[in-house]
Short mmCIF file of C-alpha atoms and ligand atoms in Angstrom, two decimals:
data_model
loop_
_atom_site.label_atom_id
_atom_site.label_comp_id
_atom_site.label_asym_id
_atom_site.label_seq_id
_atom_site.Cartn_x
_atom_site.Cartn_y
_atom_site.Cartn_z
CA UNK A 25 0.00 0.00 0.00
CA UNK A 26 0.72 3.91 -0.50
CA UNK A 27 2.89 5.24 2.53
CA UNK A 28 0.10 7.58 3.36
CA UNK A 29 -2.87 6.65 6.03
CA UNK A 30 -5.10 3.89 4.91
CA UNK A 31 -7.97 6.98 5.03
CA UNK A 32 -5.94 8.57 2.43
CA UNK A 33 -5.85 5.24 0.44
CA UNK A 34 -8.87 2.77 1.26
CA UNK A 35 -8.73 -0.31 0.23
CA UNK A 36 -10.76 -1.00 -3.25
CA UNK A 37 -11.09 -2.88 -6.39
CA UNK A 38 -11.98 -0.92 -9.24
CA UNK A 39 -13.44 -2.36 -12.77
CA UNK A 40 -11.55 -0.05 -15.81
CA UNK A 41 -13.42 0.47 -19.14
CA UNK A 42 -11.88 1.71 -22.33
CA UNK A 43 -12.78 2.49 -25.65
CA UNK A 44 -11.46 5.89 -26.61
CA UNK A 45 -9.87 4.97 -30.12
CA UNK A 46 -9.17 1.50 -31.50
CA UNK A 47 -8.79 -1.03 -28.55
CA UNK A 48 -11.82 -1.77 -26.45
CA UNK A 49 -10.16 -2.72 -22.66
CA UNK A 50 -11.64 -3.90 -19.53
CA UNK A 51 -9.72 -4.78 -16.46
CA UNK A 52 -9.77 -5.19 -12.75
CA UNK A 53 -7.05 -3.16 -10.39
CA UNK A 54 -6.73 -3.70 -6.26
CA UNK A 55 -5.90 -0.64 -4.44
CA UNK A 56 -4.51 1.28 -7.68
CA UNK A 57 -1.76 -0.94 -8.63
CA UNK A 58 -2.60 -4.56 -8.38
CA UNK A 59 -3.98 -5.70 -11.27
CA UNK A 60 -5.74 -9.13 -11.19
CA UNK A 61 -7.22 -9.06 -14.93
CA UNK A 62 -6.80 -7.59 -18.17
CA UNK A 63 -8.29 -7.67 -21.27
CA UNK A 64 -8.09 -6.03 -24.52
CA UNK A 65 -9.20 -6.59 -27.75
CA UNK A 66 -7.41 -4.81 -30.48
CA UNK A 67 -9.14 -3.51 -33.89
CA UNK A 68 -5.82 -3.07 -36.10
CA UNK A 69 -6.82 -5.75 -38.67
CA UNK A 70 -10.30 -4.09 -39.24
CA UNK A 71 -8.17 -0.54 -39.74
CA UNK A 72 -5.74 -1.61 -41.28
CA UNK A 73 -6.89 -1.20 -44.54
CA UNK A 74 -7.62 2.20 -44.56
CA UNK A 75 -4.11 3.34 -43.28
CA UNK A 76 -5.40 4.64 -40.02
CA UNK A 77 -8.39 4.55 -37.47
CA UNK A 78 -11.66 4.69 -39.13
CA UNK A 79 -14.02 6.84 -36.33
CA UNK A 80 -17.55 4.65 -37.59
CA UNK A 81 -15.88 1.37 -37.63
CA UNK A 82 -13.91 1.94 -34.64
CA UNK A 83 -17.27 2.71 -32.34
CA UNK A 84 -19.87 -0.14 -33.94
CA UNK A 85 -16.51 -2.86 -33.15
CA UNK A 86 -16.74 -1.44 -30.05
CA UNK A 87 -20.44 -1.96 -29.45
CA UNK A 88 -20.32 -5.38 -30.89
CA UNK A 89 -17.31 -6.43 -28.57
CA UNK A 90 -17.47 -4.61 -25.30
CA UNK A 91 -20.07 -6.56 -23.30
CA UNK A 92 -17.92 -9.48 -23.74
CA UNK A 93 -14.87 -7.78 -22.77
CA UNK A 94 -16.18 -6.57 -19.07
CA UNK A 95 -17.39 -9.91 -19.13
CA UNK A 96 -14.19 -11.67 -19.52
CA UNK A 97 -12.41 -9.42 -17.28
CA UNK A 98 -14.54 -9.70 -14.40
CA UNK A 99 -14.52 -13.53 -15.23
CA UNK A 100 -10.47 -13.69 -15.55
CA UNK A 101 -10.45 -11.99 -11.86
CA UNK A 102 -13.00 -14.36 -10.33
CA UNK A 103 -15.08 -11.47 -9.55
CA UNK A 104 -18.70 -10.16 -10.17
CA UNK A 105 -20.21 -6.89 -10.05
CA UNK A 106 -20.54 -7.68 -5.70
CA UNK A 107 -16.63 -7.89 -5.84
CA UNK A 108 -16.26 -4.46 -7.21
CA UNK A 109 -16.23 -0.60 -5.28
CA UNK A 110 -16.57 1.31 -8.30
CA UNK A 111 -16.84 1.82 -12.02
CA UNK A 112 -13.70 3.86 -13.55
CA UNK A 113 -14.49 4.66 -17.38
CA UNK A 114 -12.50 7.06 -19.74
CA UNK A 115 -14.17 10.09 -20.85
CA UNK A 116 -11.72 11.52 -23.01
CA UNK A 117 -9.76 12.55 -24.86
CA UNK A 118 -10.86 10.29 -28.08
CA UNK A 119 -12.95 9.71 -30.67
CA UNK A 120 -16.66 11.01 -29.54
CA UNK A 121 -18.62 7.64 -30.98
CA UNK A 122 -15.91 5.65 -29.29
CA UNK A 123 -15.54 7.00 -26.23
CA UNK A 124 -19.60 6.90 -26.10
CA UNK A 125 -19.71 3.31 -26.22
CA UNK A 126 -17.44 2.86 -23.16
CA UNK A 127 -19.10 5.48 -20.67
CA UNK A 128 -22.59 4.19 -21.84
CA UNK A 129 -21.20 0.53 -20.60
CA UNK A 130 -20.05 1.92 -17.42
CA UNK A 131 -23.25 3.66 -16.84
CA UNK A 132 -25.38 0.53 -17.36
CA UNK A 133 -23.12 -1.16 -14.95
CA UNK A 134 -23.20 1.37 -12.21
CA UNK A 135 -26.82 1.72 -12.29
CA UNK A 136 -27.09 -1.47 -12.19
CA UNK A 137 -25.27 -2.99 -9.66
CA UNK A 138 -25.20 0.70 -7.74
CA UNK A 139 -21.82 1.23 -7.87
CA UNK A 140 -20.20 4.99 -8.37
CA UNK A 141 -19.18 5.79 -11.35
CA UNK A 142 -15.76 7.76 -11.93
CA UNK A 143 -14.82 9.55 -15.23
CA UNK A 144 -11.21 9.27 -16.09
CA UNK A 145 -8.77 11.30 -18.46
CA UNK A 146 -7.07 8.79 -20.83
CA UNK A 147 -3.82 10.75 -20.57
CA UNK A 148 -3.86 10.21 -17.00
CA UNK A 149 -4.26 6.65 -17.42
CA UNK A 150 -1.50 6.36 -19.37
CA UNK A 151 0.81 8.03 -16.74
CA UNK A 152 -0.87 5.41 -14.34
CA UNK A 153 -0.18 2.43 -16.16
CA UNK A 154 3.82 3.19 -14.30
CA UNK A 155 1.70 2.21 -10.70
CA UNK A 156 0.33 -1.17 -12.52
CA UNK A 157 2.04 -4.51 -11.36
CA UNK A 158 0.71 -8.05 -11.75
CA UNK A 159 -0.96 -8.48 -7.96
CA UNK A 160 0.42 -11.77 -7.52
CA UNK A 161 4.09 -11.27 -7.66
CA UNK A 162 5.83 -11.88 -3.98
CA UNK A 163 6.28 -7.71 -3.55
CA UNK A 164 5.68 -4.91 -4.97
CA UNK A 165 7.81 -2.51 -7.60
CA UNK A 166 8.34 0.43 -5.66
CA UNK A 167 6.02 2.93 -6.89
CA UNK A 168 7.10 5.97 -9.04
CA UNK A 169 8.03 9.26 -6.38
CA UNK A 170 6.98 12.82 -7.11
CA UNK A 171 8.02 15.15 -7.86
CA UNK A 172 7.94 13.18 -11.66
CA UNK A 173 8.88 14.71 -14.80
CA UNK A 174 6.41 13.16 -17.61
CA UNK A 175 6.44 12.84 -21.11
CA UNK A 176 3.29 11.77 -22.29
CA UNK A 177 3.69 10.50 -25.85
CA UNK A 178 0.94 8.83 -27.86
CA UNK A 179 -1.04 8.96 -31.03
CA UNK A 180 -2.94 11.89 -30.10
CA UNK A 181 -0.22 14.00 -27.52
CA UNK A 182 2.96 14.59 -27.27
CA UNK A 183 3.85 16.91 -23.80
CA UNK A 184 5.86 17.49 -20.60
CA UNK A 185 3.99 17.48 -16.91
CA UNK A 186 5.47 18.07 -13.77
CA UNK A 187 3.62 15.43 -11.39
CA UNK A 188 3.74 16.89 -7.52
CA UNK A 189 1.11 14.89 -6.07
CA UNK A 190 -1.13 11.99 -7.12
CA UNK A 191 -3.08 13.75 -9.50
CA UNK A 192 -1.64 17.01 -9.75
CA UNK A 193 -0.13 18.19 -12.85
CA UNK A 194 2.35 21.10 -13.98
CA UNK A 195 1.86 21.45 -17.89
CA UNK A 196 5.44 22.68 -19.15
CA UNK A 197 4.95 22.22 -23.04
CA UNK A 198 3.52 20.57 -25.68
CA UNK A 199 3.51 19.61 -29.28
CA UNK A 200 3.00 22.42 -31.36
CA UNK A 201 1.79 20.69 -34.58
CA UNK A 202 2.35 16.40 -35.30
CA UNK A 203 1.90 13.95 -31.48
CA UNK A 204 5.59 11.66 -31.75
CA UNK A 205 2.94 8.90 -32.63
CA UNK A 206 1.62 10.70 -35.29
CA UNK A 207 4.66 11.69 -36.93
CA UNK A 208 5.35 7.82 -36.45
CA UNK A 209 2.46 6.53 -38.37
CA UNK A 210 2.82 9.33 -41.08
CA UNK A 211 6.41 8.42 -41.97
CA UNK A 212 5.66 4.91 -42.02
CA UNK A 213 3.05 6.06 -44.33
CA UNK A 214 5.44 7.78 -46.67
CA UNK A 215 7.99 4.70 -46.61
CA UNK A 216 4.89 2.60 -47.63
CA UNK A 217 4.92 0.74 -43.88
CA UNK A 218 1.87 -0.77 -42.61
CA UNK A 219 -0.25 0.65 -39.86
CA UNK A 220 0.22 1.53 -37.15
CA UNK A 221 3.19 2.98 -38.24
CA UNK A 222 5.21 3.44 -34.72
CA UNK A 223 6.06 -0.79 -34.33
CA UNK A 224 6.32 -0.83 -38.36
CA UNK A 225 9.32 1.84 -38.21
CA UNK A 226 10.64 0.13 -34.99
CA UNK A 227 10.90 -2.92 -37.08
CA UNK A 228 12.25 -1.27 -40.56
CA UNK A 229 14.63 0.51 -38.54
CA UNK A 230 16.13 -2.38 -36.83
CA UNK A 231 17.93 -3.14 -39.99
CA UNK A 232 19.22 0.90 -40.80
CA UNK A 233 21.88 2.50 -40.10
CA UNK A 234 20.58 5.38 -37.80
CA UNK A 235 23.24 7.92 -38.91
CA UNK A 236 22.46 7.68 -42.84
CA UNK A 237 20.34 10.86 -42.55
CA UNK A 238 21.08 14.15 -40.28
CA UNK A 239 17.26 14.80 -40.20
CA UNK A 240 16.39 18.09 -38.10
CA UNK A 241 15.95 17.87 -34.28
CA UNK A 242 13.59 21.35 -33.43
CA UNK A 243 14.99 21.92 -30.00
CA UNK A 244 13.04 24.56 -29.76
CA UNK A 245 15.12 26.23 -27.09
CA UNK A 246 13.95 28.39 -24.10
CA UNK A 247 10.67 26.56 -23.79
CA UNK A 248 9.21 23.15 -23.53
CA UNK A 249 7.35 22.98 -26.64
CA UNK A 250 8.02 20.01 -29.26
CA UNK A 251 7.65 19.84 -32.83
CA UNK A 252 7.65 16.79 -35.41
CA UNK A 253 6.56 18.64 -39.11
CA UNK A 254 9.62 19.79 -40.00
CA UNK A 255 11.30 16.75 -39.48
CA UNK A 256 8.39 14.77 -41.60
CA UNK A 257 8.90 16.93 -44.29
CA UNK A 258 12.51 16.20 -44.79
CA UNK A 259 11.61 12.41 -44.88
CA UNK A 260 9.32 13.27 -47.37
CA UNK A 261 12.08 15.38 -49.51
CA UNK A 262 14.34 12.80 -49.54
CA UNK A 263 11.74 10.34 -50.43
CA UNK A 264 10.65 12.66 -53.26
CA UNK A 265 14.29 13.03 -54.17
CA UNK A 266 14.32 8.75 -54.48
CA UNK A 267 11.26 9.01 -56.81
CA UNK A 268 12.44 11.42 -58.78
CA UNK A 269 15.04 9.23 -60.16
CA UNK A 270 13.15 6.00 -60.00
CA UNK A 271 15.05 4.20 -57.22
CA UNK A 272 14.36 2.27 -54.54
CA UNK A 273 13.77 4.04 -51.13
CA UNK A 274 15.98 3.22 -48.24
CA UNK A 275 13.33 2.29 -46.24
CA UNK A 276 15.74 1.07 -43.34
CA UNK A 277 18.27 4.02 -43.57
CA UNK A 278 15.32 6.90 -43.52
CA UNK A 279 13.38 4.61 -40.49
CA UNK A 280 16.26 4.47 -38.40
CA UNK A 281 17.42 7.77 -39.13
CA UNK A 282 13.93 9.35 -38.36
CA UNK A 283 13.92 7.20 -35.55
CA UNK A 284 16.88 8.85 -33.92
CA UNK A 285 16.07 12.05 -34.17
CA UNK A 286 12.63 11.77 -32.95
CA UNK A 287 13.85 9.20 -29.76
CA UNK A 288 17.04 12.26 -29.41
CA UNK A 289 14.63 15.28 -28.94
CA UNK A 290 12.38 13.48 -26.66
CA UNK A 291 14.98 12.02 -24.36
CA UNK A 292 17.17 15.18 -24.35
CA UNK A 293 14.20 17.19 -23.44
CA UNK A 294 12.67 15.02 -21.13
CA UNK A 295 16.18 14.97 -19.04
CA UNK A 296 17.06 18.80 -19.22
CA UNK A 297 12.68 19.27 -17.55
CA UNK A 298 13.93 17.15 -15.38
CA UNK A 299 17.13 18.86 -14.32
CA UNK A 300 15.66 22.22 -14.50
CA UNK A 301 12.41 21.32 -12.13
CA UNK A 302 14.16 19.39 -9.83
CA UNK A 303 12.29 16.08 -10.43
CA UNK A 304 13.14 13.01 -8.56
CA UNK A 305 12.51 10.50 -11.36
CA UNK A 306 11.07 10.58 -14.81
CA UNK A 307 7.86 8.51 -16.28
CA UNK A 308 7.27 8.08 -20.10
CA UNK A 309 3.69 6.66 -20.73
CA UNK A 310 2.03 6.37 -23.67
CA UNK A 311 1.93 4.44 -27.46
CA UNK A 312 4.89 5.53 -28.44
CA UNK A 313 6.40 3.94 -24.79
CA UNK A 314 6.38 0.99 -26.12
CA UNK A 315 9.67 2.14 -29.22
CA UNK A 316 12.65 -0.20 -28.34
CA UNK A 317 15.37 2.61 -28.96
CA UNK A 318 13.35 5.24 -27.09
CA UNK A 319 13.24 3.13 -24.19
CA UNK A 320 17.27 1.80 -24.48
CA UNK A 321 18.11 5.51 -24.46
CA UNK A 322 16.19 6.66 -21.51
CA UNK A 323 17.03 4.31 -19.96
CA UNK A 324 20.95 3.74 -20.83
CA UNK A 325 21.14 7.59 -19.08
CA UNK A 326 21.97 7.06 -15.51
CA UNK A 327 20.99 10.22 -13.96
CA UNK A 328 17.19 9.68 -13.19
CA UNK A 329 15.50 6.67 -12.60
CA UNK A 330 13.09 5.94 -15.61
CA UNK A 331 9.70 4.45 -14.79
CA UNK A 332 8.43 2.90 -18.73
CA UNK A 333 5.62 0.54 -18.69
CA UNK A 334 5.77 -3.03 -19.58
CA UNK A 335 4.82 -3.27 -23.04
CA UNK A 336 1.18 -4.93 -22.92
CA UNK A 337 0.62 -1.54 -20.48
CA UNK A 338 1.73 1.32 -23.58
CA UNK A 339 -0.93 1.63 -25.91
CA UNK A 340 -4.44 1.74 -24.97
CA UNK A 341 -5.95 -0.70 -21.81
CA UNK A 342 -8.17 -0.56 -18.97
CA UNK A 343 -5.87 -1.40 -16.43
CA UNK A 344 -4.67 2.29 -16.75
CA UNK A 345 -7.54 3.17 -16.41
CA UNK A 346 -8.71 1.38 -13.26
CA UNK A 347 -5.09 2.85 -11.83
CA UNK A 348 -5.94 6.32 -12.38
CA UNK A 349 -9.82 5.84 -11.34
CA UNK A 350 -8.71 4.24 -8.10
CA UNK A 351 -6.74 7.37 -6.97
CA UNK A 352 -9.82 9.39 -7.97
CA UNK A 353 -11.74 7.07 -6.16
CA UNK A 354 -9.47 7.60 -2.94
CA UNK A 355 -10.35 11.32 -3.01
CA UNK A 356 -13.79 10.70 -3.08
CA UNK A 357 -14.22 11.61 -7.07
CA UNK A 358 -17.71 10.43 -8.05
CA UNK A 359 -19.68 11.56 -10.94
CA UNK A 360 -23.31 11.52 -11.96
CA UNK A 361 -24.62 9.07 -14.35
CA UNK A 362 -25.67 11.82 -17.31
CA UNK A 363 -21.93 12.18 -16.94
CA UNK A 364 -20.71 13.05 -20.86
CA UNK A 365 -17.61 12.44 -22.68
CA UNK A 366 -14.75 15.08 -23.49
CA UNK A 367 -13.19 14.23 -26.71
CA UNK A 368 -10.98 17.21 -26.74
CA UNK A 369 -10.58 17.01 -22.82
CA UNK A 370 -7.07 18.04 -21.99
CA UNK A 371 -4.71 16.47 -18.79
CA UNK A 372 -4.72 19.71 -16.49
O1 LIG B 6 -1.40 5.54 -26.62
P1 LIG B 6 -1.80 4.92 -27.88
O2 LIG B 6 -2.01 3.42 -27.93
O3 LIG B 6 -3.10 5.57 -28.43
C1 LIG B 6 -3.37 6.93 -28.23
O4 LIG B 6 -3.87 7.24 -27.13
O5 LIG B 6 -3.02 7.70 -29.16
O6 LIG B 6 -0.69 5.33 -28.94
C2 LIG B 6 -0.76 4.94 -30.27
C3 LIG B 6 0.49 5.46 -30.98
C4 LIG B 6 0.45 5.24 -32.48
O7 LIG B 6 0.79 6.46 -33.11
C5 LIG B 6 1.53 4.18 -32.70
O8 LIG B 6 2.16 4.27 -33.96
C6 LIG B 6 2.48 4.48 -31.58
O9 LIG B 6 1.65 4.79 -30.48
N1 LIG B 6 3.33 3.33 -31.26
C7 LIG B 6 4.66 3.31 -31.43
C8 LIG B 6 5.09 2.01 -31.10
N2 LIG B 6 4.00 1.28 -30.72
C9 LIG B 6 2.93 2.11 -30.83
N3 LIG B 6 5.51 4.28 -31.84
C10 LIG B 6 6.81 3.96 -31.93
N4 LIG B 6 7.31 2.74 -31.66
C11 LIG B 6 6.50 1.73 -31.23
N5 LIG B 6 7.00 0.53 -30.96
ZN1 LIG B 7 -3.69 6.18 -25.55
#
């Protein structure tokens, strides 16, 4: 347990529900960290073919699937509705139709069974997915200790918070134009890579030489701020430059060398916040958590201690969200059942 009063942190098991973009989750967490079941079911194949998320899809798979998926997590834990203190649901950001589905669940549920329902933001899950251990291992990971500098980096948001407190956030900067994700998936999309572009560049770039291209790192100097575009668009010179004269792109070269700089500007920013605010340790949550080389270099710099997910915790799940609900929960967070979703909702 937390090293605060066991007022401060009750004792709970909260059911997560998520369905903000592609992956409809459902999971059950003990006391904000334990987490006793897990399950999500991922829609890439059904996207795939359109080269990104397709909003109308992405919410009827959703509807069709995620009455099964509370099911099985509930079932996984050895649990009903009786075994459960509340009902933690994400209510943004995402896509509207998506994140619809998933709060409607919830509701059902916590009229139902008369359980309170708590709204989470699905940045904030991500940051709690560093609190999430499997509940039967012999003892627990030490949990991350504020104050914690975070870089949130996903599909949708790319940005800097000082944590202070459970739930208490410091916003230092963010990306002014492409998320790291997104400038992920739109490379890949340039160098003809499948969706979702972040593991398909992970994978291409395992066999280039990370030094064949000096692409641009925007520093952006004398504030926190990041930003991807320029550096897309001198992939997508170079690539133009390739199909001028009919050759073959060096898909490897240009996905490792894109890599770099992205996984450089991230990690030299995140450490200099870090420096500069004093932090304690540093947290990276979010897709784009899960890059290999992102991870290596955080974590091959000895300063800070690093807290990264496991990978099954980076991209979207419900065991984030249960995390983040059940500190909510603690503080005696409850919301009303015509409770509606924020799709542009932001973290502080
Ligand atoms: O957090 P997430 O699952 O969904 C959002 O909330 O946006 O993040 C999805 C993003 C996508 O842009 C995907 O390409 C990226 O995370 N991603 C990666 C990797 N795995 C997922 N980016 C780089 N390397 C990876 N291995
Ligand atoms: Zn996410």
């Amino acid at each position: 347990m937390e090293n605060k009063s066991a007022n401060a942190f009750p004792s709970a098991r909260i059911l997560g529900i998520e369905s903000s973009c592609d992956e409809t989750g459902a999971a059950v967490i003990e006391n904000g960290r334990g987490l006793i079941s897990n399950v999500v079911a991922s829609q890439i194949d059904l996207h795939a073919k359109y080269g990104g998320v397709f909003p109308e899809v992405a919410s009827r798979q959703h509807i069709r699937t995620i009455y099964a998926i509370v099911d099985q997590a509930l079932q996984q834990a050895h649990m009903s509705l009786s075994d459960i203190d509340a009902i933690a649901v994400t209510r943004g950001p995402g896509l509207a139709g998506s994140l619809v589905v998933g709060m409607n669940t919830a509701k059902g549920l916590a009229l139902a069974s008369n359980l309170p329902l708590i709204g989470v933001n699905h940045l904030e899950g991500h940051i709690y997915s560093s609190w999430v251990y499997p509940h039967d291992v012999p003892k627990a990971p030490p949990a991350p200790g504020f104050p914690l500098m975070a870089l949130l980096v996903s599909g949708g948001h790319t940005e800097l918070n000082l944590i202070t407190d459970h739930l208490t956030y410091k916003h230092l900067g963010a990306t002014l134009d492409d998320a790291a994700g997104e400038a992920f998936d739109k490379v890949a999309r340039l160098l003809g890579l499948a969706y979702p572009g972040g593991p398909s560049i992970q994978i291409a770039a395992a066999e280039g030489n990370p030094q064949a291209y000096q692409f641009p790192r925007a520093r952006l100097e004398g504030t926190w701020d990041f930003s991807f575009s320029g550096l897309k668009t001198a992939v997508l010179r170079v690539v133009h430059q390739f199909e001028e004269k009919n050759q073959p792109l060096p898909v490897a070269d240009l996905a490792a060398s894109f890599q770099a700089a992205v996984v450089d500007v991230l990690v030299t920013k995140t450490v200099r916040a870090a420096q500069v605010f004093k932090a304690k340790e540093i947290l990276v949550a979010g897709g784009v958590s899960a890059n290999k080389a992102l991870r290596e270099t955080f974590l091959a710099q000895k300063e800070f201690t690093v807290h990264i997910p496991p990978l099954y915790l980076c991209t979207d799940n419900a065991a984030m969200i249960a995390a983040a609900g059940y500190f909510h929960f603690a503080k005696g967070h409850r919301d009303p059942l015509d409770l509606d979703v924020l799709p542009t909702w932001p973290l502080s």
